[in-house]
Coordinates of C-alpha atoms and ligand atoms in Angstrom, one line a residue:
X132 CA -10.9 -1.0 28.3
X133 CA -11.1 2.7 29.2
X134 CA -13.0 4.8 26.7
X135 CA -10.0 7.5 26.1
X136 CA -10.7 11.0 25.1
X137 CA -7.5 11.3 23.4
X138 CA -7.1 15.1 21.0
X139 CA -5.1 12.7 18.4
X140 CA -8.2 11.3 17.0
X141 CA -10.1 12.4 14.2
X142 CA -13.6 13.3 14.9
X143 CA -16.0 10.9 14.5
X144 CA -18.3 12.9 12.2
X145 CA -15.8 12.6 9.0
X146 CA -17.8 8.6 9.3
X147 CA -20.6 10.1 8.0
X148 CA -19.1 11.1 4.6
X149 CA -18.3 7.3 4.1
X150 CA -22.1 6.0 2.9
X151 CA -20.4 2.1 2.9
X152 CA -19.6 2.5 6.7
X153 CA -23.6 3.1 7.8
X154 CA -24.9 -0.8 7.4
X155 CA -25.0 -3.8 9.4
X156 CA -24.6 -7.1 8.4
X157 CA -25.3 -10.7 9.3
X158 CA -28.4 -9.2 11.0
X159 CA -28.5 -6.5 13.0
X160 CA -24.3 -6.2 13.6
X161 CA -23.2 -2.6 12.6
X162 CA -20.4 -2.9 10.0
X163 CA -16.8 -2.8 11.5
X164 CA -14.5 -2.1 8.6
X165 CA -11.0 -3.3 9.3
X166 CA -9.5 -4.1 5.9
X167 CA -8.2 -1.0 4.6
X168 CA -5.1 -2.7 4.3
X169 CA -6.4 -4.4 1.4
X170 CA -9.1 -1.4 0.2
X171 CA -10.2 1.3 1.8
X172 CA -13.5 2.8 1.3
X173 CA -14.3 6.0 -0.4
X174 CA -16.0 9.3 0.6
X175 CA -19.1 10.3 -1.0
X176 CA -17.1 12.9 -2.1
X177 CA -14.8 10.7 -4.2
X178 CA -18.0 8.8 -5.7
X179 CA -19.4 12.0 -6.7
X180 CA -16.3 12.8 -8.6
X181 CA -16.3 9.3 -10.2
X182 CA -20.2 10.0 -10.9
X183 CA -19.5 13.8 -12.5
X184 CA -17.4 12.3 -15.0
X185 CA -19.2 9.9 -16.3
X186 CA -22.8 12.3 -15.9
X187 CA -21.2 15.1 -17.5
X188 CA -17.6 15.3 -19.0
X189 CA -16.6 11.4 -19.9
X190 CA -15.1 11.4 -23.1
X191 CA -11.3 9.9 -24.6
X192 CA -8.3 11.5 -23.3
X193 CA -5.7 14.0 -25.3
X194 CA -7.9 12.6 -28.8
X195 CA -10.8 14.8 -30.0
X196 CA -11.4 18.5 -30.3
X197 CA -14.1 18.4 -28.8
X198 CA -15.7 20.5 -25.7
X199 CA -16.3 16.6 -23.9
X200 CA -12.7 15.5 -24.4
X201 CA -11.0 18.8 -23.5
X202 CA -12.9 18.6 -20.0
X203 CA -12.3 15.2 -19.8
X204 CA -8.1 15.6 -20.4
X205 CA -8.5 18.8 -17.9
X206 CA -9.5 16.9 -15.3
X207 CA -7.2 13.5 -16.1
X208 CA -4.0 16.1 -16.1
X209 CA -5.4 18.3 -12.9
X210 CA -5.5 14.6 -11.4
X211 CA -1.4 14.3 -12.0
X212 CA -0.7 17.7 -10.8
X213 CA -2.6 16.5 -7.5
X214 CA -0.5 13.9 -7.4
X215 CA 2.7 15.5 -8.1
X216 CA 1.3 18.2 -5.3
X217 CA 0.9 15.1 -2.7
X218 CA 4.3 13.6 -2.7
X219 CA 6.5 16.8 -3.6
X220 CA 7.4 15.7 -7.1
X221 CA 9.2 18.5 -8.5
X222 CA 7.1 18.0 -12.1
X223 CA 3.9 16.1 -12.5
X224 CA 5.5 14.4 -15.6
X225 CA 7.0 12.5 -13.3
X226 CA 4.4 11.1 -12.0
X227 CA 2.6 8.2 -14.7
X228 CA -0.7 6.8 -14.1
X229 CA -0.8 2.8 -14.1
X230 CA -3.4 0.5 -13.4
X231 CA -1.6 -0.2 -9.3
X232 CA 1.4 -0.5 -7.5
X233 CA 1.8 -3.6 -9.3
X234 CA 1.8 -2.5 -12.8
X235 CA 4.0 0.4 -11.3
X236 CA 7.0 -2.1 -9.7
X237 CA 6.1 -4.3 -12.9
X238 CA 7.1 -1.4 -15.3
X239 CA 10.2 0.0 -13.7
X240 CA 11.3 -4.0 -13.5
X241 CA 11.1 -4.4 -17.0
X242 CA 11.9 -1.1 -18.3
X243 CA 14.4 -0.1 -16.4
X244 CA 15.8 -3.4 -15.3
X245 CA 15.8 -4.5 -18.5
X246 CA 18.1 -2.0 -19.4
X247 CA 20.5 -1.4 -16.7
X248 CA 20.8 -4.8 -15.3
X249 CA 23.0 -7.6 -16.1
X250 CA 24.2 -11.0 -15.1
X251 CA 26.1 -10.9 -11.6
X252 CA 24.3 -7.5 -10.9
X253 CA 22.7 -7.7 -7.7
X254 CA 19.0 -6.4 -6.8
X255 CA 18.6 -5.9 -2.8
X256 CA 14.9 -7.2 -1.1
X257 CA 14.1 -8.2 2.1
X258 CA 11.9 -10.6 3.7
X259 CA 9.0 -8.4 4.4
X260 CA 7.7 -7.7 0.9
X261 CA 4.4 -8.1 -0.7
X262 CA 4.6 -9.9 -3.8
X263 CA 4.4 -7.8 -5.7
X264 CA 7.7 -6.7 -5.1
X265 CA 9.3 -9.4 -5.1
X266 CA 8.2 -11.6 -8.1
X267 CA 8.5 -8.5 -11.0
X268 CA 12.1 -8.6 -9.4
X269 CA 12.7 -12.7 -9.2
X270 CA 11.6 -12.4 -13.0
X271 CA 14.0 -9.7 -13.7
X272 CA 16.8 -11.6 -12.7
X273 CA 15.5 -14.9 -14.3
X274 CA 15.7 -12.8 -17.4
X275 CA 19.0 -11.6 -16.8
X276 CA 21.3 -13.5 -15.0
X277 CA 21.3 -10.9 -11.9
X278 CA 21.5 -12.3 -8.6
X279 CA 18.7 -11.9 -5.4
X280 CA 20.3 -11.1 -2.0
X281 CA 18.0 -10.0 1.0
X282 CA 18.5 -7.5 4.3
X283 CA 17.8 -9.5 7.2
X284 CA 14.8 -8.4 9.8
X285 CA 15.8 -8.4 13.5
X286 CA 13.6 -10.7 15.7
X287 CA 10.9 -7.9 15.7
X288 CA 10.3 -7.5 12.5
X289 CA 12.0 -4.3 11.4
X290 CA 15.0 -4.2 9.1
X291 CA 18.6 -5.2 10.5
X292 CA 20.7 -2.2 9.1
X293 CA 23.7 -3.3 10.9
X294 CA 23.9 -6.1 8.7
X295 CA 23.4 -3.8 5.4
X296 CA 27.2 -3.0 4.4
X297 CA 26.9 -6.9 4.2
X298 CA 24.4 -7.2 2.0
X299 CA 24.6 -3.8 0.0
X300 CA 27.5 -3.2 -2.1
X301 CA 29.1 -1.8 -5.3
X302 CA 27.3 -4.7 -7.1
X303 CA 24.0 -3.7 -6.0
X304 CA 22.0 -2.1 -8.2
X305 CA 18.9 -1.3 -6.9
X306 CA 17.3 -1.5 -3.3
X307 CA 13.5 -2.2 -3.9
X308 CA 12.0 -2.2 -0.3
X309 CA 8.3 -1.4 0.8
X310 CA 7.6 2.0 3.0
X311 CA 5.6 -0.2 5.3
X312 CA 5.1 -3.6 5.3
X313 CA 1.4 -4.7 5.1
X314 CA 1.5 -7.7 7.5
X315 CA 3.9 -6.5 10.4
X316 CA 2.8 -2.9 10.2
X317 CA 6.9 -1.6 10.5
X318 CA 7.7 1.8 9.3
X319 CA 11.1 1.5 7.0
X320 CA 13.8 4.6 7.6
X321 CA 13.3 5.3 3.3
X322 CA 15.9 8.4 3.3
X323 CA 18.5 6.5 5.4
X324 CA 18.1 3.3 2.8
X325 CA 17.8 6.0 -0.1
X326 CA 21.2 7.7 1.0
X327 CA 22.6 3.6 1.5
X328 CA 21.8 2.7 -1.7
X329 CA 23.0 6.1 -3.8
X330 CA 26.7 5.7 -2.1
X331 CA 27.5 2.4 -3.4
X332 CA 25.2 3.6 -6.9
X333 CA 22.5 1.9 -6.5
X334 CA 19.0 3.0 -7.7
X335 CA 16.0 2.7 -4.8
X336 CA 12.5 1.8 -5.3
X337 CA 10.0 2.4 -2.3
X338 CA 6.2 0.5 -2.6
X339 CA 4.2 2.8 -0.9
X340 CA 0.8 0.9 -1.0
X341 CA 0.6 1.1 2.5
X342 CA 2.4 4.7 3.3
X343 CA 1.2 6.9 0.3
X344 CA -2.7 6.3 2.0
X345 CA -1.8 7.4 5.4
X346 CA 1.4 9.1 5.9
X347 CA 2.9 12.5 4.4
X348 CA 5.3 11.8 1.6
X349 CA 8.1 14.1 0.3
X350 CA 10.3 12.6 -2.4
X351 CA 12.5 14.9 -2.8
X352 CA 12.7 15.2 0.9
X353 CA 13.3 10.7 1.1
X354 CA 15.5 11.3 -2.2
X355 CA 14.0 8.3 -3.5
X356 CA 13.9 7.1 -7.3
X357 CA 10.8 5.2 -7.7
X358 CA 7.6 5.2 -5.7
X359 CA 4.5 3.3 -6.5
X360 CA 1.1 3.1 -5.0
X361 CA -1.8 2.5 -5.4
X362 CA -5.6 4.9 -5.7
X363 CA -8.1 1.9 -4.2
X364 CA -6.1 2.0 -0.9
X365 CA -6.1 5.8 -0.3
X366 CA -10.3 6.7 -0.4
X367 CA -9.7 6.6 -4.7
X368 CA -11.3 3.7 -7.2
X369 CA -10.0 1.2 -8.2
X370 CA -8.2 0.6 -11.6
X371 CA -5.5 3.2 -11.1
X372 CA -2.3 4.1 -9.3
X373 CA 1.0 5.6 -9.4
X374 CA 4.6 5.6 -11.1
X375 CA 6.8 8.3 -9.5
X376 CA 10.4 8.8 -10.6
X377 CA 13.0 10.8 -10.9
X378 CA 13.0 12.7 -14.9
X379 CA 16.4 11.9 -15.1
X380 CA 15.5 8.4 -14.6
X381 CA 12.8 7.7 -16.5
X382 CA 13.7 10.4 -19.4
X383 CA 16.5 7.4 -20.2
X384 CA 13.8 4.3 -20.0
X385 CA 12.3 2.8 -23.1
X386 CA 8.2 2.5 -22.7
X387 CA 7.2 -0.7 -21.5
X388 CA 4.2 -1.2 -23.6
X389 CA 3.5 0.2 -26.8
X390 CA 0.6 1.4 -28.4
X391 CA -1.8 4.6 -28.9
X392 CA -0.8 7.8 -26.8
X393 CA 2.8 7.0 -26.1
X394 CA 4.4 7.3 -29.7
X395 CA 5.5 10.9 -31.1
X396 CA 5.5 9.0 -34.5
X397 CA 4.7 5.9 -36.3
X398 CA 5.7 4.9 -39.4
X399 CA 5.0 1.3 -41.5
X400 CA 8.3 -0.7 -39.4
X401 CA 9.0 1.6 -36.7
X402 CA 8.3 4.6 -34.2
X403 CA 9.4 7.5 -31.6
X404 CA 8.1 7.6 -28.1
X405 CA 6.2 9.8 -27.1
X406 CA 7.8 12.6 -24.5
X407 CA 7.2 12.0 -20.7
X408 CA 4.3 11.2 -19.3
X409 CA 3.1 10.0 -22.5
X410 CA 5.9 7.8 -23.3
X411 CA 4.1 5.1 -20.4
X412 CA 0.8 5.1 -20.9
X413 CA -0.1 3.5 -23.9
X414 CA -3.9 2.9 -24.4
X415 CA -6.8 4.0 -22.7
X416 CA -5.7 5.5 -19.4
X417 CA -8.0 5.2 -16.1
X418 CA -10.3 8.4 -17.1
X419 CA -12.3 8.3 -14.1
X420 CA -10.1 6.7 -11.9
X421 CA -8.1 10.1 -12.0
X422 CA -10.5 12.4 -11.4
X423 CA -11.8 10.0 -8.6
X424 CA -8.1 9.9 -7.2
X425 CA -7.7 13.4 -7.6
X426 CA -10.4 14.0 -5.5
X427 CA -9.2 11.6 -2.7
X428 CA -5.8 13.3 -2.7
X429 CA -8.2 16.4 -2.1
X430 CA -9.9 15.0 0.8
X431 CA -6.9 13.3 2.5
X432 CA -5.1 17.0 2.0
X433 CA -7.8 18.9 3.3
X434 CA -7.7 16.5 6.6
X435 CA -4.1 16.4 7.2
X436 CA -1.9 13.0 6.4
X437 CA -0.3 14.3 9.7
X438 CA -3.9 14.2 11.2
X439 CA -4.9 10.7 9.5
X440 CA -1.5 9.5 10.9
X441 CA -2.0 10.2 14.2
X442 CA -5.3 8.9 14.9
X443 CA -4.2 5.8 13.2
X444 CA -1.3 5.8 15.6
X445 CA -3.7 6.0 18.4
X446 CA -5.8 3.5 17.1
X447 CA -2.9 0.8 16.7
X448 CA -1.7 1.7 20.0
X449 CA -5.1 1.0 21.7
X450 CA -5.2 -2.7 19.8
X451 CA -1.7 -3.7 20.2
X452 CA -2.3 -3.1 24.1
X453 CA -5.6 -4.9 24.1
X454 CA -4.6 -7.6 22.1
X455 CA -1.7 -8.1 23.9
X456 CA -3.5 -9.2 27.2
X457 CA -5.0 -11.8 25.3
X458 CA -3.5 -15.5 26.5
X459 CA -2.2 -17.2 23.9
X460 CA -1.8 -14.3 21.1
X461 CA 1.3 -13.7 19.0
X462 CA 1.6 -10.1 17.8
X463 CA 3.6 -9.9 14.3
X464 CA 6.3 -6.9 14.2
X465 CA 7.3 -4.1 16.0
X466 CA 6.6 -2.4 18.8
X467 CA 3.6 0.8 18.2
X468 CA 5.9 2.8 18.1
X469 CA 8.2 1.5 14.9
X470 CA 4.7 0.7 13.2
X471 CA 1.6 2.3 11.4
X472 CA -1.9 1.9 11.5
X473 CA -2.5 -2.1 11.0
X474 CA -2.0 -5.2 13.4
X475 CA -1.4 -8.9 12.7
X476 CA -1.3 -12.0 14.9
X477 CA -2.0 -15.5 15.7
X478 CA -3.5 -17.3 18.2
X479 CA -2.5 -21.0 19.4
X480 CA -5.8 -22.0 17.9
X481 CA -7.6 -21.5 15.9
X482 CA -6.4 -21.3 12.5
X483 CA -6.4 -17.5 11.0
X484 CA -9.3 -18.1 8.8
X485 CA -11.4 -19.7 11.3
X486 CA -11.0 -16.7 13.6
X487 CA -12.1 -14.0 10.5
X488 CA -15.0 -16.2 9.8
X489 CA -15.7 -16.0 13.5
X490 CA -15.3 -12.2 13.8
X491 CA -17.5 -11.9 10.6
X492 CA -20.1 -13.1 12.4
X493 CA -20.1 -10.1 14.9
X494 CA -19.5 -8.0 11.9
X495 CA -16.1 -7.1 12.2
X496 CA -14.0 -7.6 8.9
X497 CA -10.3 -8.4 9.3
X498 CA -7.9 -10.2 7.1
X499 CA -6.9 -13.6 7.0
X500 CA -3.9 -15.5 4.6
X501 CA -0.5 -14.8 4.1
X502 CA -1.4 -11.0 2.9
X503 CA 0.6 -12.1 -0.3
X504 CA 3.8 -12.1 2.6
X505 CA 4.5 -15.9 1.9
X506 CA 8.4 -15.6 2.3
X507 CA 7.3 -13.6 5.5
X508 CA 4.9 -16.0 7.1
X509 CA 7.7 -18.7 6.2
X510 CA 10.3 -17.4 8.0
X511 CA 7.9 -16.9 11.0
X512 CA 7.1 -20.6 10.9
X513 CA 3.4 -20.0 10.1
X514 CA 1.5 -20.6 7.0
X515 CA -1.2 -17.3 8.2
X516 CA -1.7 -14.9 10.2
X517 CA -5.2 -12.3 11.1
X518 CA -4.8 -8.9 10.3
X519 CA -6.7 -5.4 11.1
X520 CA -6.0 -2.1 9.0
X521 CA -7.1 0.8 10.2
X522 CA -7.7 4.1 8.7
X523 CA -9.2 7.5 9.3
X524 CA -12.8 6.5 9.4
X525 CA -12.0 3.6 12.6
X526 CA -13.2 4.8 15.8
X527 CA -12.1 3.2 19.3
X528 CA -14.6 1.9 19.7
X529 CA -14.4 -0.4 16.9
X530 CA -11.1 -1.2 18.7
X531 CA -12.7 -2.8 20.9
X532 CA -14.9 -4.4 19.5
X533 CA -12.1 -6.1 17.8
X534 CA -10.1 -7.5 21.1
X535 CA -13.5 -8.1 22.4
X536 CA -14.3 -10.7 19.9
X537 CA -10.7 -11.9 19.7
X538 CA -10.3 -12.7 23.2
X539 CA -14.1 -14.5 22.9
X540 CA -12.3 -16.5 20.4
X541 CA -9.5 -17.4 22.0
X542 CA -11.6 -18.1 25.3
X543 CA -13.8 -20.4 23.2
X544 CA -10.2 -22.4 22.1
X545 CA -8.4 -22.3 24.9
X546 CA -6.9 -25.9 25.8
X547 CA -8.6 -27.3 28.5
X548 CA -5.4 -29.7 29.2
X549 CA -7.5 -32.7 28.9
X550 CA -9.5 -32.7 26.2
X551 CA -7.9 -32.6 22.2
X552 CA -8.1 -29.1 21.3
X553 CA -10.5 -28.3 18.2
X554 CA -8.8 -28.7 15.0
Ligands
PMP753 N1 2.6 -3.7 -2.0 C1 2.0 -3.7 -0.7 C2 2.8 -3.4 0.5 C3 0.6 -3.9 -0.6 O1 0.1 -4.0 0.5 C4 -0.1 -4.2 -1.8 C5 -1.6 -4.5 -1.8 N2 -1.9 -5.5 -0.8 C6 0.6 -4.2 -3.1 C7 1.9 -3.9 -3.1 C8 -0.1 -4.4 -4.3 O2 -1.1 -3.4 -4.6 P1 -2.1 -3.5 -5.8 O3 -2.8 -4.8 -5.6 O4 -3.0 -2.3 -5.6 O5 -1.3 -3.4 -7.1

């Protein structure tokens, strides 16, 4: 492939500030990374943050009067108005710390659905959703009698909006649907679905997992209701994400778990909530976490999600064209230009697992499963598929490296039309 000097592309020196990236493994086979999909790394700037806390200022949150706590809550609340700053929230009460983009769909499922939904009330998926926002949703309506309809995907894997007025109606009540989809890479038009769903009166709720990590993001701009994602995908720790919603919104919802920090009073058989953010996050919140997300929101800004998005673009661009030549390969989803940075396939043989193992061995990591898109990998008549995530830190070169060993693979399988091809 021809080593392109293209001006989208992050430089190559940002690498350095990644201290995960700089190993080789299985011998002497320099690290390629290609699972961000599922965790990215961190920046030594990120660990540092993490490391200051806990060297310096760690102490419990909004609780003592002391100099160590006051630092501590500082740096836990400058961590919300970072994130309120990175998705245009218009206050950074609206924005609740939670331990993922799981907890965060999980919460609005059973706080708000508990309250606003009822039997014959309809809740709009599709088939391209993680888990994670489907099953808080499937339980919802187990709970409450509300039924589970689903926009179709057009062969390509993007959603089939001609078909919506079908699917979304006056009964709908909310439109939960990912930003982009983690297995077929497809971007989703959020403020056309947003504007959709508020005309019939429906509530939406976007997963961002895999957008709020590598693309800009404006809520007020998508007029969406709920957004969740999630720190350990976007150069942050683990252990924490984010609840965005509207004030009006969440003002109205009744906390979803109680305990310390989210009462305004107790007495021996009852209590007040606490005000917003308060009111959701009962317990021991991610101390660290924050200041480490914050800090990841810092470096991401100071790069450009514009900047991170092109060079990701450039990078799935140069994979989908040499994977492509590969005999034999089946891309999943859209074309480049309807996805973002990550690319999933099969091959005739062999089985998804079989070819990360193999590509392990020349120290490439990739993905391999269902990504937690069962429903997705059903409809598509496959049980798994191979995936590679890129992010800011993947260089070309690493591009290559990738359809280089895929098409080794696939050379080593290809049928031979007389003998039984390897199982
Ligand atoms: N939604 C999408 C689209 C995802 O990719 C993921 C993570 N794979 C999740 C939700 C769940 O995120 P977490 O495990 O951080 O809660």
């Amino acid at each position: 492939m021809p080593s392109v000097v293209n001006s989208s592309l992050l430089p190559e020196s940002l690498r350095d500030d990644f201290p995960i990236l700089h190993q080789t493994v299985h011998g002497e086979r320099p690290l390629v990374f290609l699972d961000s999909a599922a965790s990215s790394q961190r920046p030594q700037q990120v660990i540092d943050a993490v490391s200051r806390v806990y060297e310096h200022d760690y102490a419990n949150v909004h609780r003592g009067i002391h100099v160590l706590s006051e630092r501590s809550t500082d740096a836990y609340e400058a961590a919300r108005t970072k994130v309120q700053k990175f998705i245009g929230a218009k206050y950074d009460h609206e924005c609740i710390f939670t331990g993922g983009t799981t907890a965060s769909i999980n919460a609005v499922a059973r706080s708000w659905g508990d309250a606003n939904i009822k039997a014959g009330d309809e809740i709009l998926l599709n088939p391209m959703e993680h888990h994670s926002n489907l099953v808080p949703w499937f339980q919802l309506a187990e709970r409450t009698g509300a039924v589970i309809k689903h926009i179709p995907l057009t062969d390509d894997g993007r959603l089939d909006l001609s078909q919506l007025d079908d699917v979304l109606t006056e009964k709908t009540k909310v439109v939960a649907v990912t930003h982009v989809s983690n297995t077929l890479g497809t971007v989703n038009p959020i403020a056309e679905l947003a504007r959709r769903a508020h005309a019939v009166g429906a509530v939406i709720l976007v997963d961002a997992a895999q957008s709020a990590p590598h693309l800009a993001i404006d809520v007020l701009a998508l007029d969406v209701d709920f957004l969740a994602f999630s720190g350990h995908k976007m150069c942050g720790p683990s252990g924490i994400g984010v609840l965005y919603g509207k004030e009006s919104l969440l003002s109205a919802m009744p906390p979803f778990m109680g305990g310390g920090s989210m009462i305004g009073n107790v007495a021996l058989d009852s209590f007040t909530p606490a005000g917003l953010p308060s009111k959701f996050e009962a317990g021991t919140p991610p101390i660290a976490q924050a200041a480490g997300l914050g800090a990841a929101i810092d470096y991401l800004s100071e790069i450009g999600l514009d900047k991170v998005a092109a060079h990701e673009h450039a990078l799935v661009e140069r994979a989908y064209a040499g994977l492509s030549e590969i005999e034999g390969i089946k891309i999943l989803g859209p074309s480049p230009e309807h996805r973002a940075g990550l690319v999933s396939f099969v091959l005739h043989q062999p089985h998804a697992h079989d070819i990360a193992q193999l590509v392990d061995q020349r120290g490439i990591a990739v993905r391999a499963g269902h990504h937690c898109t069962q429903p997705l990998h059903d409809s598509l008549g496959i049980t798994a598929s191979t995936r590679a995530s890129f992010y800011l830190y993947n260089t070309p070169a690493e591009v290559d490296a990738l359809v280089e060993a895929i098409q080794e693979v696939a050379t080593m399988f290809k049928p031979t039309g007389r003998k039984r091809r390897p199982q």
